[in-house]
Amino acid sequence: TMTLTAGDYYITSIILKSGATLEIDATAGPVNIYLNGIVDAEDGDLEAKNGSAINNASQPTDFAIFSNSTQDIVFKHSSDYKGIVYAPNAHIEMKNSADVYGLVWGKTAAIHNSGEFYFDEALKDKFLSPYKYSVEIASWKDTAVGQ
C-alpha cells in the first residue's frame, strides 16, 4: 500500500502488483498524476494487476491520471479504479471483472468479461468542447444492484 496526498506527481510508469493498493488522500486538495510516456513499463505506462486498487477512498473528481503516451493503460482482473484517466493517444483496457468508476478518455477503450465502467456525471464537462468533440453512446446495459 502507498498513499499519495494533494499535489501533482510526474511519473514514468505505474505498475501495481497483484493485491497492491494506491491510496489517494485528497482531503487537502486534488491529486494528479502525469505519465510522461517512457516506454519501459511492463505492459504499458499504467498497469493495475489482479486484485489491485487505485483510489478507493476519494471521489472521482479528486484524482486524475493524464498521459500523453501511446502506451496501453491496463486494468487487469478484479482491479478497481476510481477517478479520471485522460490518455487520448492510448488504448485503455479493462479486463475480467475490472471495475472503473469515473471518466475514461482514450484513443480506444475495451471492456472484457464482466468488466464494469460507471461514468460519473459530475465529470461530464471536464474535457468536452462543443466545438471540437462529441460523445455518442454506442451501447449500454443497466444492471440492477443486488441481481
PDB file of C-alpha atoms in Angstrom:
ATOM      1  CA  THR A   1       0.000   0.000   0.000  1.00  0.00           C
ATOM      2  CA  MET A   2       1.173   3.506  -0.878  1.00  0.00           C
ATOM      3  CA  THR A   3      -0.553   6.844  -0.250  1.00  0.00           C
ATOM      4  CA  LEU A   4      -0.383   9.993  -2.374  1.00  0.00           C
ATOM      5  CA  THR A   5      -1.517  13.316  -0.907  1.00  0.00           C
ATOM      6  CA  ALA A   6      -2.609  16.543  -2.627  1.00  0.00           C
ATOM      7  CA  GLY A   7      -0.390  17.698  -5.454  1.00  0.00           C
ATOM      8  CA  ASP A   8       0.978  16.905  -8.901  1.00  0.00           C
ATOM      9  CA  TYR A   9       3.146  13.830  -9.490  1.00  0.00           C
ATOM     10  CA  TYR A  10       5.269  13.325 -12.606  1.00  0.00           C
ATOM     11  CA  ILE A  11       5.841   9.597 -13.074  1.00  0.00           C
ATOM     12  CA  THR A  12       7.346   7.452 -15.818  1.00  0.00           C
ATOM     13  CA  SER A  13       5.163   4.393 -15.197  1.00  0.00           C
ATOM     14  CA  ILE A  14       2.922   2.796 -12.597  1.00  0.00           C
ATOM     15  CA  ILE A  15       2.745  -0.953 -12.118  1.00  0.00           C
ATOM     16  CA  LEU A  16       0.661  -2.218  -9.222  1.00  0.00           C
ATOM     17  CA  LYS A  17       1.422  -5.840  -8.399  1.00  0.00           C
ATOM     18  CA  SER A  18      -1.409  -8.242  -7.560  1.00  0.00           C
ATOM     19  CA  GLY A  19      -3.330  -7.077  -4.490  1.00  0.00           C
ATOM     20  CA  ALA A  20      -1.459  -3.731  -4.223  1.00  0.00           C
ATOM     21  CA  THR A  21      -3.285  -0.530  -3.282  1.00  0.00           C
ATOM     22  CA  LEU A  22      -2.524   3.056  -4.263  1.00  0.00           C
ATOM     23  CA  GLU A  23      -4.458   5.194  -1.782  1.00  0.00           C
ATOM     24  CA  ILE A  24      -5.348   8.751  -2.720  1.00  0.00           C
ATOM     25  CA  ASP A  25      -5.728  11.220   0.148  1.00  0.00           C
ATOM     26  CA  ALA A  26      -7.412  14.242  -1.403  1.00  0.00           C
ATOM     27  CA  THR A  27      -8.531  15.864   1.853  1.00  0.00           C
ATOM     28  CA  ALA A  28      -6.094  18.773   1.269  1.00  0.00           C
ATOM     29  CA  GLY A  29      -6.822  19.044  -2.469  1.00  0.00           C
ATOM     30  CA  PRO A  30      -6.809  17.078  -5.727  1.00  0.00           C
ATOM     31  CA  VAL A  31      -4.159  14.548  -6.707  1.00  0.00           C
ATOM     32  CA  ASN A  32      -2.912  14.474 -10.317  1.00  0.00           C
ATOM     33  CA  ILE A  33      -0.501  12.014 -11.879  1.00  0.00           C
ATOM     34  CA  TYR A  34       1.197  12.900 -15.168  1.00  0.00           C
ATOM     35  CA  LEU A  35       2.661   9.948 -17.090  1.00  0.00           C
ATOM     36  CA  ASN A  36       5.402  11.155 -19.403  1.00  0.00           C
ATOM     37  CA  GLY A  37       5.372   8.398 -21.997  1.00  0.00           C
ATOM     38  CA  ILE A  38       8.603   6.478 -21.435  1.00  0.00           C
ATOM     39  CA  VAL A  39       8.068   3.008 -22.919  1.00  0.00           C
ATOM     40  CA  ASP A  40       9.984   0.977 -20.305  1.00  0.00           C
ATOM     41  CA  ALA A  41       6.900  -0.207 -18.443  1.00  0.00           C
ATOM     42  CA  GLU A  42       5.975  -3.899 -18.402  1.00  0.00           C
ATOM     43  CA  ASP A  43       2.684  -3.896 -20.361  1.00  0.00           C
ATOM     44  CA  GLY A  44       2.114  -0.158 -20.661  1.00  0.00           C
ATOM     45  CA  ASP A  45       2.595   3.059 -18.748  1.00  0.00           C
ATOM     46  CA  LEU A  46      -0.116   2.148 -16.267  1.00  0.00           C
ATOM     47  CA  GLU A  47      -0.913  -1.394 -15.282  1.00  0.00           C
ATOM     48  CA  ALA A  48      -3.123  -2.418 -12.368  1.00  0.00           C
ATOM     49  CA  LYS A  49      -2.616  -6.154 -11.902  1.00  0.00           C
ATOM     50  CA  ASN A  50      -5.028  -8.713 -10.480  1.00  0.00           C
ATOM     51  CA  GLY A  51      -6.940  -7.531  -7.420  1.00  0.00           C
ATOM     52  CA  SER A  52      -5.169  -4.165  -7.150  1.00  0.00           C
ATOM     53  CA  ALA A  53      -6.952  -0.924  -6.307  1.00  0.00           C
ATOM     54  CA  ILE A  54      -6.337   2.738  -7.107  1.00  0.00           C
ATOM     55  CA  ASN A  55      -8.154   5.499  -5.226  1.00  0.00           C
ATOM     56  CA  ASN A  56     -10.816   3.511  -3.463  1.00  0.00           C
ATOM     57  CA  ALA A  57     -11.395   6.227  -0.814  1.00  0.00           C
ATOM     58  CA  SER A  58     -11.756   9.577  -2.666  1.00  0.00           C
ATOM     59  CA  GLN A  59     -14.279  10.928  -5.148  1.00  0.00           C
ATOM     60  CA  PRO A  60     -13.517  10.545  -8.876  1.00  0.00           C
ATOM     61  CA  THR A  61     -13.354  14.352  -9.193  1.00  0.00           C
ATOM     62  CA  ASP A  62     -10.395  14.426  -6.759  1.00  0.00           C
ATOM     63  CA  PHE A  63      -7.996  12.202  -8.694  1.00  0.00           C
ATOM     64  CA  ALA A  64      -6.743  12.180 -12.279  1.00  0.00           C
ATOM     65  CA  ILE A  65      -4.135  10.414 -14.356  1.00  0.00           C
ATOM     66  CA  PHE A  66      -3.021  12.255 -17.501  1.00  0.00           C
ATOM     67  CA  SER A  67      -0.916  10.547 -20.164  1.00  0.00           C
ATOM     68  CA  ASN A  68       0.378  11.831 -23.482  1.00  0.00           C
ATOM     69  CA  SER A  69       1.815   8.415 -24.352  1.00  0.00           C
ATOM     70  CA  THR A  70       0.626   5.828 -26.862  1.00  0.00           C
ATOM     71  CA  GLN A  71       1.382   3.064 -24.336  1.00  0.00           C
ATOM     72  CA  ASP A  72      -1.603   0.992 -23.167  1.00  0.00           C
ATOM     73  CA  ILE A  73      -3.336   1.582 -19.850  1.00  0.00           C
ATOM     74  CA  VAL A  74      -4.464  -1.774 -18.493  1.00  0.00           C
ATOM     75  CA  PHE A  75      -6.728  -2.592 -15.549  1.00  0.00           C
ATOM     76  CA  LYS A  76      -6.391  -6.345 -15.018  1.00  0.00           C
ATOM     77  CA  HIS A  77      -8.590  -8.979 -13.386  1.00  0.00           C
ATOM     78  CA  SER A  78     -10.629  -7.718 -10.408  1.00  0.00           C
ATOM     79  CA  SER A  79      -8.744  -4.408 -10.155  1.00  0.00           C
ATOM     80  CA  ASP A  80     -10.604  -1.267  -9.078  1.00  0.00           C
ATOM     81  CA  TYR A  81     -10.085   2.351 -10.136  1.00  0.00           C
ATOM     82  CA  LYS A  82     -11.959   5.468  -9.105  1.00  0.00           C
ATOM     83  CA  GLY A  83     -11.016   8.704 -10.864  1.00  0.00           C
ATOM     84  CA  ILE A  84     -10.199  10.224 -14.236  1.00  0.00           C
ATOM     85  CA  VAL A  85      -7.977   8.678 -16.896  1.00  0.00           C
ATOM     86  CA  TYR A  86      -7.178  11.131 -19.677  1.00  0.00           C
ATOM     87  CA  ALA A  87      -4.982   9.409 -22.276  1.00  0.00           C
ATOM     88  CA  PRO A  88      -6.207  10.484 -25.728  1.00  0.00           C
ATOM     89  CA  ASN A  89      -3.397   8.654 -27.566  1.00  0.00           C
ATOM     90  CA  ALA A  90      -3.560   5.340 -25.685  1.00  0.00           C
ATOM     91  CA  HIS A  91      -5.647   2.185 -25.696  1.00  0.00           C
ATOM     92  CA  ILE A  92      -7.408   1.689 -22.350  1.00  0.00           C
ATOM     93  CA  GLU A  93      -8.351  -1.833 -21.405  1.00  0.00           C
ATOM     94  CA  MET A  94     -10.473  -3.200 -18.541  1.00  0.00           C
ATOM     95  CA  LYS A  95     -10.002  -6.942 -18.274  1.00  0.00           C
ATOM     96  CA  ASN A  96     -12.003  -9.637 -16.483  1.00  0.00           C
ATOM     97  CA  SER A  97     -14.051  -8.105 -13.637  1.00  0.00           C
ATOM     98  CA  ALA A  98     -12.041  -4.873 -13.558  1.00  0.00           C
ATOM     99  CA  ASP A  99     -14.178  -2.009 -12.270  1.00  0.00           C
ATOM    100  CA  VAL A 100     -13.651   1.631 -13.247  1.00  0.00           C
ATOM    101  CA  TYR A 101     -15.719   4.458 -11.744  1.00  0.00           C
ATOM    102  CA  GLY A 102     -15.252   7.969 -13.106  1.00  0.00           C
ATOM    103  CA  LEU A 103     -14.178   9.093 -16.569  1.00  0.00           C
ATOM    104  CA  VAL A 104     -12.034   7.349 -19.182  1.00  0.00           C
ATOM    105  CA  TRP A 105     -10.808   9.226 -22.255  1.00  0.00           C
ATOM    106  CA  GLY A 106      -8.584   7.223 -24.587  1.00  0.00           C
ATOM    107  CA  LYS A 107      -7.907   6.634 -28.244  1.00  0.00           C
ATOM    108  CA  THR A 108      -9.818   3.371 -27.797  1.00  0.00           C
ATOM    109  CA  ALA A 109     -11.294   1.562 -24.810  1.00  0.00           C
ATOM    110  CA  ALA A 110     -12.221  -2.078 -24.294  1.00  0.00           C
ATOM    111  CA  ILE A 111     -14.086  -3.818 -21.504  1.00  0.00           C
ATOM    112  CA  HIS A 112     -13.713  -7.594 -21.294  1.00  0.00           C
ATOM    113  CA  ASN A 113     -15.598 -10.370 -19.464  1.00  0.00           C
ATOM    114  CA  SER A 114     -17.642  -8.829 -16.647  1.00  0.00           C
ATOM    115  CA  GLY A 115     -15.590  -5.652 -16.507  1.00  0.00           C
ATOM    116  CA  GLU A 116     -17.680  -2.686 -15.436  1.00  0.00           C
ATOM    117  CA  PHE A 117     -17.446   1.018 -16.127  1.00  0.00           C
ATOM    118  CA  TYR A 118     -19.536   3.622 -14.344  1.00  0.00           C
ATOM    119  CA  PHE A 119     -19.409   7.142 -15.788  1.00  0.00           C
ATOM    120  CA  ASP A 120     -19.620   9.762 -13.049  1.00  0.00           C
ATOM    121  CA  GLU A 121     -21.831  12.562 -14.413  1.00  0.00           C
ATOM    122  CA  ALA A 122     -20.033  15.069 -12.163  1.00  0.00           C
ATOM    123  CA  LEU A 123     -17.221  14.781 -14.750  1.00  0.00           C
ATOM    124  CA  LYS A 124     -19.324  15.193 -17.894  1.00  0.00           C
ATOM    125  CA  ASP A 125     -17.976  18.629 -18.872  1.00  0.00           C
ATOM    126  CA  LYS A 126     -14.393  18.051 -17.738  1.00  0.00           C
ATOM    127  CA  PHE A 127     -12.835  17.683 -21.215  1.00  0.00           C
ATOM    128  CA  LEU A 128     -15.596  18.135 -23.749  1.00  0.00           C
ATOM    129  CA  SER A 129     -15.504  21.065 -26.116  1.00  0.00           C
ATOM    130  CA  PRO A 130     -18.714  21.859 -28.007  1.00  0.00           C
ATOM    131  CA  TYR A 131     -16.621  22.995 -30.975  1.00  0.00           C
ATOM    132  CA  LYS A 132     -14.311  20.030 -31.439  1.00  0.00           C
ATOM    133  CA  TYR A 133     -15.611  16.830 -29.849  1.00  0.00           C
ATOM    134  CA  SER A 134     -18.817  14.911 -29.491  1.00  0.00           C
ATOM    135  CA  VAL A 135     -19.606  11.849 -27.441  1.00  0.00           C
ATOM    136  CA  GLU A 136     -22.111   9.250 -28.554  1.00  0.00           C
ATOM    137  CA  ILE A 137     -23.317   6.205 -26.667  1.00  0.00           C
ATOM    138  CA  ALA A 138     -22.612   3.111 -28.753  1.00  0.00           C
ATOM    139  CA  SER A 139     -24.390   0.716 -26.388  1.00  0.00           C
ATOM    140  CA  TRP A 140     -25.126   0.273 -22.712  1.00  0.00           C
ATOM    141  CA  LYS A 141     -26.655  -2.104 -20.230  1.00  0.00           C
ATOM    142  CA  ASP A 142     -28.296  -1.178 -16.949  1.00  0.00           C
ATOM    143  CA  THR A 143     -27.568  -3.655 -14.178  1.00  0.00           C
ATOM    144  CA  ALA A 144     -29.659  -3.552 -11.064  1.00  0.00           C
ATOM    145  CA  VAL A 145     -27.891  -3.606  -7.693  1.00  0.00           C
ATOM    146  CA  GLY A 146     -28.224  -6.951  -5.931  1.00  0.00           C
ATOM    147  CA  GLN A 147     -29.038  -9.039  -9.012  1.00  0.00           C
TER     148      GLN A 147
END
